[in-house]
Amino acid sequence: MQDPRSEFPAAGPGPLSHVLVLGTGGTIAGVAPAANTATGAGYTAGVLGVDQLLASAPGVQQHARLEFAQLCNIDSKDAGPGLWLDLARAVRAWRERAGTAGCVITHGSDTLEESAYALDCLLEPGSPVVLTAAMLPAAALSADGPRNLFDAVRVAGDPAADGRGVLCVAHGRVHAACDVSKQHPARIDAFGSGERGPLGFIGASGTRFTREQPQAARRPFASRPLPARDAPWPRVELVCSHAGADGEMVRALLAASSAGTLRPRLHGLVVLGTGSGTVHEQLQAALDQAAEAGVRVQVVPRNGPCEGGEFDGLNAVKVRIRLLLEGVQASPRDAQAGPR
Ligand code: ASP
């Protein structure tokens, strides 16, 4: 990460909040070919720097004393645990230096819910950490990035956002990391929080939080040291139960894992089940084999979040993150060992 710079000095009366903006790429930093600038068609994600994004959000410096740093500039489809750790490390360092000041992360929309939830697990609730994104690239007509960034900075500087865990701000709404998901591939209002709904709404006069989290979200990893950047991560794969799911893919994974040709070896399987988490009998037979071999098997509903239990409210990709973090934090050596 570059040293954070401050080129957006405070303007206007009164003490302003202090906010760090970390750029990671995404459509919000996307650029389209010259002929398609207005429509944004054929754009490339992760091109513009976070300094350029801030410059394109007029008035944002009226709301906070800004520092910024570029962590990477990627399409978030290519994100991975290394990015979660870099972000968690940057936020922990910022909190040590700047106390209660908030942090905004610009991110691609595709895997925003994964980075947001991983950070929610890796950080104490503390000062606000707000991820934001855009569905249209920077120069498209009615680009949503500048407004989302503006709103995210306001939420990050709002004491009412303290202690709520990692948040996502998009399209005038504030979502909790544990609830939010990208629910449409292209619409401007792509993000939603399912039946729970957003935590709050952003209007001209600021943010109105309309609900609390139903229960304190569990953050089993927040007070522990972060794994090293090169720590071995366990393999946790997603498989789906569907008409004709015969379990052969699970058997192939198990065989390769036992033979040592699959590296790292298989640590867990998150199974997208039908209905409330039912599984085709042939796939179930293969999963039983996996469980006997020591693989952690967790079934989640394929049509919505888990209800009740330790994964209450989480979707499949977030349950996968929990299994990954358990594997990497608890015992990297066990994670390497894979199935017996
Ligand atoms: N592919 C882009 C990304 O996730 C999509 C977006 O940002 O909206 O980086």
GROMACS .gro file of C-alpha atoms and ligand atoms in nm:
model
  349
    1MET     CA    1   0.000   0.000   0.000
    2GLN     CA    2   0.126   0.349  -0.078
    3ASP     CA    3   0.153   0.588   0.215
    4PRO     CA    4  -0.184   0.750   0.264
    5ARG     CA    5  -0.181   1.102   0.121
    6SER     CA    6  -0.397   1.397   0.206
    7GLU     CA    7  -0.464   1.616  -0.094
    8PHE     CA    8  -0.819   1.702  -0.005
    9PRO     CA    9  -0.790   1.947   0.283
   10ALA     CA   10  -1.091   2.031   0.491
   11ALA     CA   11  -1.316   2.314   0.377
   12GLY     CA   12  -1.606   2.481   0.553
   13PRO     CA   13  -1.668   2.563   0.919
   14GLY     CA   14  -1.642   2.338   1.222
   15PRO     CA   15  -1.435   2.030   1.295
   16LEU     CA   16  -1.466   1.770   1.025
   17SER     CA   17  -1.442   1.398   1.066
   18HIS     CA   18  -1.128   1.230   0.942
   19VAL     CA   19  -1.176   0.956   0.683
   20LEU     CA   20  -0.932   0.724   0.505
   21VAL     CA   21  -1.037   0.614   0.155
   22LEU     CA   22  -0.876   0.294   0.027
   23GLY     CA   23  -0.903   0.216  -0.345
   24THR     CA   24  -0.913  -0.143  -0.469
   25GLY     CA   25  -1.064  -0.108  -0.820
   26GLY     CA   26  -1.397  -0.225  -0.961
   27THR     CA   27  -1.644  -0.063  -1.199
   28ILE     CA   28  -1.640   0.248  -0.984
   29ALA     CA   29  -1.285   0.293  -1.118
   30GLY     CA   30  -1.377   0.162  -1.463
   31VAL     CA   31  -1.313   0.327  -1.799
   32ALA     CA   32  -1.492   0.258  -2.129
   33PRO     CA   33  -1.348   0.289  -2.482
   34ALA     CA   34  -1.376   0.647  -2.617
   35ALA     CA   35  -1.669   0.562  -2.847
   36ASN     CA   36  -1.872   0.420  -2.554
   37THR     CA   37  -1.788   0.667  -2.282
   38ALA     CA   38  -2.148   0.770  -2.225
   39THR     CA   39  -2.300   0.421  -2.220
   40GLY     CA   40  -2.004   0.261  -2.046
   41ALA     CA   41  -2.031  -0.044  -2.274
   42GLY     CA   42  -1.720  -0.260  -2.296
   43TYR     CA   43  -1.551  -0.090  -2.001
   44THR     CA   44  -1.251  -0.217  -1.809
   45ALA     CA   45  -1.281  -0.227  -1.429
   46GLY     CA   46  -1.005  -0.100  -1.200
   47VAL     CA   47  -0.835   0.169  -1.410
   48LEU     CA   48  -0.875   0.505  -1.233
   49GLY     CA   49  -0.693   0.584  -0.911
   50VAL     CA   50  -0.875   0.657  -0.588
   51ASP     CA   51  -0.750   1.019  -0.611
   52GLN     CA   52  -0.938   1.052  -0.942
   53LEU     CA   53  -1.252   0.902  -0.789
   54LEU     CA   54  -1.242   1.154  -0.504
   55ALA     CA   55  -1.188   1.438  -0.751
   56SER     CA   56  -1.501   1.326  -0.937
   57ALA     CA   57  -1.722   1.346  -0.626
   58PRO     CA   58  -1.765   1.722  -0.590
   59GLY     CA   59  -1.820   1.842  -0.236
   60VAL     CA   60  -1.692   1.528  -0.068
   61GLN     CA   61  -1.410   1.728   0.092
   62GLN     CA   62  -1.674   1.949   0.259
   63HIS     CA   63  -1.776   1.649   0.466
   64ALA     CA   64  -1.447   1.506   0.586
   65ARG     CA   65  -1.075   1.556   0.610
   66LEU     CA   66  -0.965   1.293   0.364
   67GLU     CA   67  -0.663   1.073   0.332
   68PHE     CA   68  -0.642   0.814   0.061
   69ALA     CA   69  -0.432   0.521  -0.054
   70GLN     CA   70  -0.442   0.278  -0.343
   71LEU     CA   71  -0.426  -0.082  -0.223
   72CYS     CA   72  -0.466  -0.241  -0.566
   73ASN     CA   73  -0.670  -0.174  -0.881
   74ILE     CA   74  -0.848  -0.492  -0.989
   75ASP     CA   75  -1.176  -0.631  -1.114
   76SER     CA   76  -1.318  -0.778  -0.793
   77LYS     CA   77  -1.396  -1.107  -0.968
   78ASP     CA   78  -1.022  -1.164  -0.920
   79ALA     CA   79  -1.016  -1.084  -0.546
   80GLY     CA   80  -0.905  -1.337  -0.287
   81PRO     CA   81  -0.811  -1.380   0.078
   82GLY     CA   82  -0.487  -1.182   0.024
   83LEU     CA   83  -0.697  -0.872  -0.042
   84TRP     CA   84  -0.906  -0.932   0.274
   85LEU     CA   85  -0.588  -0.949   0.479
   86ASP     CA   86  -0.437  -0.639   0.317
   87LEU     CA   87  -0.758  -0.448   0.387
   88ALA     CA   88  -0.788  -0.573   0.744
   89ARG     CA   89  -0.426  -0.482   0.810
   90ALA     CA   90  -0.474  -0.133   0.661
   91VAL     CA   91  -0.788  -0.070   0.870
   92ARG     CA   92  -0.626  -0.197   1.192
   93ALA     CA   93  -0.325   0.033   1.128
   94TRP     CA   94  -0.557   0.326   1.053
   95ARG     CA   95  -0.749   0.271   1.375
   96GLU     CA   96  -0.427   0.263   1.574
   97ARG     CA   97  -0.320   0.591   1.417
   98ALA     CA   98  -0.649   0.774   1.384
   99GLY     CA   99  -0.862   0.634   1.669
  100THR     CA  100  -1.231   0.668   1.596
  101ALA     CA  101  -1.194   0.798   1.240
  102GLY     CA  102  -1.377   0.603   0.972
  103CYS     CA  103  -1.261   0.428   0.658
  104VAL     CA  104  -1.412   0.390   0.311
  105ILE     CA  105  -1.314   0.114   0.070
  106THR     CA  106  -1.395   0.145  -0.299
  107HIS     CA  107  -1.447  -0.204  -0.438
  108GLY     CA  108  -1.594  -0.394  -0.730
  109SER     CA  109  -1.955  -0.494  -0.682
  110ASP     CA  110  -1.909  -0.859  -0.785
  111THR     CA  111  -1.740  -0.981  -0.467
  112LEU     CA  112  -1.807  -0.684  -0.240
  113GLU     CA  113  -2.020  -0.898  -0.010
  114GLU     CA  114  -1.730  -1.141   0.037
  115SER     CA  115  -1.469  -0.875   0.122
  116ALA     CA  116  -1.720  -0.694   0.344
  117TYR     CA  117  -1.807  -1.009   0.538
  118ALA     CA  118  -1.445  -1.125   0.567
  119LEU     CA  119  -1.356  -0.782   0.712
  120ASP     CA  120  -1.654  -0.802   0.945
  121CYS     CA  121  -1.506  -1.124   1.083
  122LEU     CA  122  -1.150  -0.989   1.102
  123LEU     CA  123  -1.218  -0.648   1.262
  124GLU     CA  124  -1.364  -0.532   1.591
  125PRO     CA  125  -1.692  -0.342   1.531
  126GLY     CA  126  -1.512  -0.013   1.622
  127SER     CA  127  -1.504   0.292   1.397
  128PRO     CA  128  -1.702   0.282   1.072
  129VAL     CA  129  -1.569   0.076   0.782
  130VAL     CA  130  -1.778   0.134   0.471
  131LEU     CA  131  -1.744  -0.046   0.137
  132THR     CA  132  -1.890   0.112  -0.172
  133ALA     CA  133  -1.908   0.028  -0.542
  134ALA     CA  134  -2.076   0.131  -0.864
  135MET     CA  135  -2.275  -0.042  -1.133
  136LEU     CA  136  -2.174   0.204  -1.407
  137PRO     CA  137  -1.816   0.299  -1.494
  138ALA     CA  138  -1.685   0.641  -1.401
  139ALA     CA  139  -1.766   0.847  -1.712
  140ALA     CA  140  -2.099   0.684  -1.806
  141LEU     CA  141  -2.408   0.906  -1.814
  142SER     CA  142  -2.562   0.905  -1.465
  143ALA     CA  143  -2.261   0.719  -1.325
  144ASP     CA  144  -2.349   0.607  -0.973
  145GLY     CA  145  -1.994   0.594  -0.840
  146PRO     CA  146  -1.947   0.959  -0.739
  147ARG     CA  147  -2.273   0.965  -0.543
  148ASN     CA  148  -2.203   0.632  -0.375
  149LEU     CA  149  -1.854   0.749  -0.278
  150PHE     CA  150  -1.993   1.076  -0.146
  151ASP     CA  151  -2.251   0.890   0.063
  152ALA     CA  152  -1.993   0.639   0.187
  153VAL     CA  153  -1.768   0.919   0.312
  154ARG     CA  154  -2.061   1.076   0.495
  155VAL     CA  155  -2.152   0.747   0.661
  156ALA     CA  156  -1.787   0.678   0.753
  157GLY     CA  157  -1.773   1.017   0.925
  158ASP     CA  158  -2.102   0.972   1.109
  159PRO     CA  159  -2.071   0.875   1.479
  160ALA     CA  160  -2.407   0.696   1.444
  161ALA     CA  161  -2.228   0.440   1.227
  162ASP     CA  162  -1.979   0.352   1.504
  163GLY     CA  163  -1.989  -0.003   1.637
  164ARG     CA  164  -2.221  -0.138   1.368
  165GLY     CA  165  -1.960  -0.356   1.205
  166VAL     CA  166  -1.859  -0.337   0.841
  167LEU     CA  167  -2.114  -0.161   0.621
  168CYS     CA  168  -2.193  -0.135   0.251
  169VAL     CA  169  -2.327   0.191   0.109
  170ALA     CA  170  -2.490   0.193  -0.235
  171HIS     CA  171  -2.789   0.355  -0.402
  172GLY     CA  172  -2.883   0.558  -0.093
  173ARG     CA  173  -2.891   0.258   0.140
  174VAL     CA  174  -2.670   0.130   0.419
  175HIS     CA  175  -2.640  -0.248   0.448
  176ALA     CA  176  -2.475  -0.469   0.710
  177ALA     CA  177  -2.191  -0.687   0.578
  178CYS     CA  178  -2.353  -1.004   0.711
  179ASP     CA  179  -2.680  -0.934   0.527
  180VAL     CA  180  -2.580  -0.766   0.201
  181SER     CA  181  -2.554  -0.942  -0.133
  182LYS     CA  182  -2.545  -0.845  -0.497
  183GLN     CA  183  -2.892  -0.945  -0.606
  184HIS     CA  184  -2.893  -0.832  -0.968
  185PRO     CA  185  -2.612  -0.847  -1.223
  186ALA     CA  186  -2.673  -0.506  -1.380
  187ARG     CA  187  -2.933  -0.287  -1.208
  188ILE     CA  188  -2.823   0.033  -1.037
  189ASP     CA  189  -2.992  -0.088  -0.716
  190ALA     CA  190  -2.809  -0.421  -0.732
  191PHE     CA  191  -2.749  -0.459  -0.358
  192GLY     CA  192  -3.005  -0.581  -0.108
  193SER     CA  193  -3.029  -0.722   0.243
  194GLY     CA  194  -3.306  -0.975   0.180
  195GLU     CA  195  -3.596  -0.990   0.423
  196ARG     CA  196  -3.405  -0.803   0.692
  197GLY     CA  197  -3.377  -0.496   0.472
  198PRO     CA  198  -3.113  -0.222   0.490
  199LEU     CA  199  -2.980  -0.088   0.819
  200GLY     CA  200  -3.053   0.265   0.710
  201PHE     CA  201  -3.111   0.519   0.436
  202ILE     CA  202  -2.916   0.822   0.319
  203GLY     CA  203  -3.098   1.144   0.239
  204ALA     CA  204  -3.011   1.508   0.187
  205SER     CA  205  -2.978   1.570   0.559
  206GLY     CA  206  -2.769   1.262   0.636
  207THR     CA  207  -2.807   0.900   0.735
  208ARG     CA  208  -3.107   0.758   0.915
  209PHE     CA  209  -3.045   0.419   1.072
  210THR     CA  210  -3.379   0.241   1.089
  211ARG     CA  211  -3.284  -0.082   1.263
  212GLU     CA  212  -3.018  -0.254   1.470
  213GLN     CA  213  -2.869  -0.589   1.391
  214PRO     CA  214  -3.113  -0.845   1.541
  215GLN     CA  215  -2.832  -0.984   1.753
  216ALA     CA  216  -2.471  -0.891   1.802
  217ALA     CA  217  -2.295  -1.040   1.501
  218ARG     CA  218  -2.036  -1.301   1.597
  219ARG     CA  219  -1.681  -1.198   1.516
  220PRO     CA  220  -1.473  -1.491   1.632
  221PHE     CA  221  -1.156  -1.365   1.462
  222ALA     CA  222  -1.166  -0.993   1.537
  223SER     CA  223  -0.940  -0.989   1.840
  224ARG     CA  224  -0.680  -1.232   1.705
  225PRO     CA  225  -0.364  -1.147   1.513
  226LEU     CA  226  -0.417  -1.166   1.139
  227PRO     CA  227  -0.273  -1.464   0.952
  228ALA     CA  228   0.047  -1.392   0.762
  229ARG     CA  229  -0.001  -1.284   0.398
  230ASP     CA  230   0.153  -1.613   0.286
  231ALA     CA  231  -0.033  -1.830   0.539
  232PRO     CA  232  -0.168  -2.146   0.374
  233TRP     CA  233  -0.545  -2.118   0.325
  234PRO     CA  234  -0.754  -2.432   0.337
  235ARG     CA  235  -0.956  -2.538   0.034
  236VAL     CA  236  -1.330  -2.494   0.081
  237GLU     CA  237  -1.537  -2.562  -0.232
  238LEU     CA  238  -1.901  -2.491  -0.317
  239VAL     CA  239  -2.113  -2.769  -0.462
  240CYS     CA  240  -2.479  -2.758  -0.556
  241SER     CA  241  -2.758  -3.010  -0.512
  242HIS     CA  242  -2.981  -3.013  -0.820
  243ALA     CA  243  -3.186  -3.252  -1.028
  244GLY     CA  244  -2.951  -3.536  -1.117
  245ALA     CA  245  -2.676  -3.438  -0.871
  246ASP     CA  246  -2.493  -3.771  -0.850
  247GLY     CA  247  -2.204  -3.675  -0.621
  248GLU     CA  248  -1.934  -3.768  -0.873
  249MET     CA  249  -1.777  -3.422  -0.849
  250VAL     CA  250  -1.741  -3.463  -0.473
  251ARG     CA  251  -1.587  -3.809  -0.521
  252ALA     CA  252  -1.344  -3.665  -0.779
  253LEU     CA  253  -1.241  -3.391  -0.535
  254LEU     CA  254  -1.192  -3.646  -0.258
  255ALA     CA  255  -0.986  -3.877  -0.479
  256ALA     CA  256  -0.760  -3.595  -0.599
  257SER     CA  257  -0.725  -3.465  -0.246
  258SER     CA  258  -0.628  -3.806  -0.109
  259ALA     CA  259  -0.385  -3.862  -0.398
  260GLY     CA  260  -0.220  -3.528  -0.324
  261THR     CA  261  -0.287  -3.395  -0.675
  262LEU     CA  262  -0.531  -3.134  -0.540
  263ARG     CA  263  -0.346  -2.862  -0.349
  264PRO     CA  264  -0.426  -2.743  -0.097
  265ARG     CA  265  -0.621  -3.050   0.000
  266LEU     CA  266  -0.993  -3.040   0.062
  267HIS     CA  267  -1.083  -2.894   0.401
  268GLY     CA  268  -1.452  -2.811   0.360
  269LEU     CA  269  -1.756  -2.827   0.133
  270VAL     CA  270  -2.040  -2.577   0.139
  271VAL     CA  271  -2.337  -2.748  -0.021
  272LEU     CA  272  -2.615  -2.542  -0.179
  273GLY     CA  273  -2.915  -2.752  -0.090
  274THR     CA  274  -3.264  -2.749  -0.235
  275GLY     CA  275  -3.557  -2.617  -0.032
  276SER     CA  276  -3.455  -2.547   0.323
  277GLY     CA  277  -3.130  -2.742   0.275
  278THR     CA  278  -3.219  -3.084   0.139
  279VAL     CA  279  -2.970  -3.279  -0.073
  280HIS     CA  280  -3.011  -3.533  -0.357
  281GLU     CA  281  -2.963  -3.882  -0.212
  282GLN     CA  282  -2.672  -3.964  -0.446
  283LEU     CA  283  -2.490  -3.642  -0.362
  284GLN     CA  284  -2.564  -3.708   0.007
  285ALA     CA  285  -2.390  -4.046  -0.017
  286ALA     CA  286  -2.077  -3.874  -0.153
  287LEU     CA  287  -2.097  -3.606   0.119
  288ASP     CA  288  -2.116  -3.877   0.385
  289GLN     CA  289  -1.795  -4.022   0.239
  290ALA     CA  290  -1.636  -3.676   0.255
  291ALA     CA  291  -1.742  -3.626   0.616
  292GLU     CA  292  -1.602  -3.968   0.707
  293ALA     CA  293  -1.272  -3.861   0.549
  294GLY     CA  294  -1.264  -3.557   0.782
  295VAL     CA  295  -1.396  -3.292   0.543
  296ARG     CA  296  -1.616  -3.028   0.707
  297VAL     CA  297  -1.953  -3.042   0.525
  298GLN     CA  298  -2.201  -2.758   0.569
  299VAL     CA  299  -2.536  -2.751   0.386
  300VAL     CA  300  -2.704  -2.414   0.323
  301PRO     CA  301  -3.024  -2.335   0.134
  302ARG     CA  302  -2.955  -2.247  -0.230
  303ASN     CA  303  -3.244  -1.997  -0.250
  304GLY     CA  304  -3.172  -1.776   0.047
  305PRO     CA  305  -2.973  -1.727   0.364
  306CYS     CA  306  -2.936  -1.981   0.647
  307GLU     CA  307  -3.202  -1.962   0.914
  308GLY     CA  308  -3.099  -2.020   1.274
  309GLY     CA  309  -2.785  -2.180   1.410
  310GLU     CA  310  -2.430  -2.049   1.395
  311PHE     CA  311  -2.464  -1.932   1.033
  312ASP     CA  312  -2.798  -1.755   1.077
  313GLY     CA  313  -2.856  -1.499   0.801
  314LEU     CA  314  -2.545  -1.590   0.600
  315ASN     CA  315  -2.548  -1.694   0.236
  316ALA     CA  316  -2.328  -1.968   0.090
  317VAL     CA  317  -2.025  -1.754   0.003
  318LYS     CA  318  -2.020  -1.609   0.355
  319VAL     CA  319  -2.048  -1.953   0.516
  320ARG     CA  320  -1.750  -2.047   0.298
  321ILE     CA  321  -1.557  -1.751   0.440
  322ARG     CA  322  -1.633  -1.869   0.794
  323LEU     CA  323  -1.500  -2.217   0.716
  324LEU     CA  324  -1.192  -2.069   0.548
  325LEU     CA  325  -1.118  -1.847   0.847
  326GLU     CA  326  -1.170  -2.132   1.092
  327GLY     CA  327  -0.928  -2.341   0.889
  328VAL     CA  328  -0.660  -2.077   0.845
  329GLN     CA  329  -0.671  -1.937   1.197
  330ALA     CA  330  -0.726  -2.253   1.397
  331SER     CA  331  -0.450  -2.466   1.262
  332PRO     CA  332  -0.285  -2.405   0.925
  333ARG     CA  333  -0.113  -2.741   0.959
  334ASP     CA  334  -0.446  -2.925   0.989
  335ALA     CA  335  -0.572  -2.732   0.690
  336GLN     CA  336  -0.278  -2.864   0.486
  337ALA     CA  337  -0.339  -3.220   0.598
  338GLY     CA  338  -0.682  -3.241   0.432
  339PRO     CA  339  -0.898  -3.555   0.449
  340ARG     CA  340  -0.771  -3.857   0.632
  341ASP     N1  341  -1.660  -0.674  -1.242
  341ASP     C1  342  -1.672  -0.554  -1.161
  341ASP     C2  343  -1.602  -0.579  -1.029
  341ASP     O1  344  -1.658  -0.645  -0.945
  341ASP     C3  345  -1.815  -0.522  -1.141
  341ASP     C4  346  -1.843  -0.399  -1.060
  341ASP     O2  347  -1.757  -0.343  -0.995
  341ASP     O3  348  -1.960  -0.356  -1.062
  341ASP     O4  349  -1.492  -0.535  -1.011
   0.00000   0.00000   0.00000
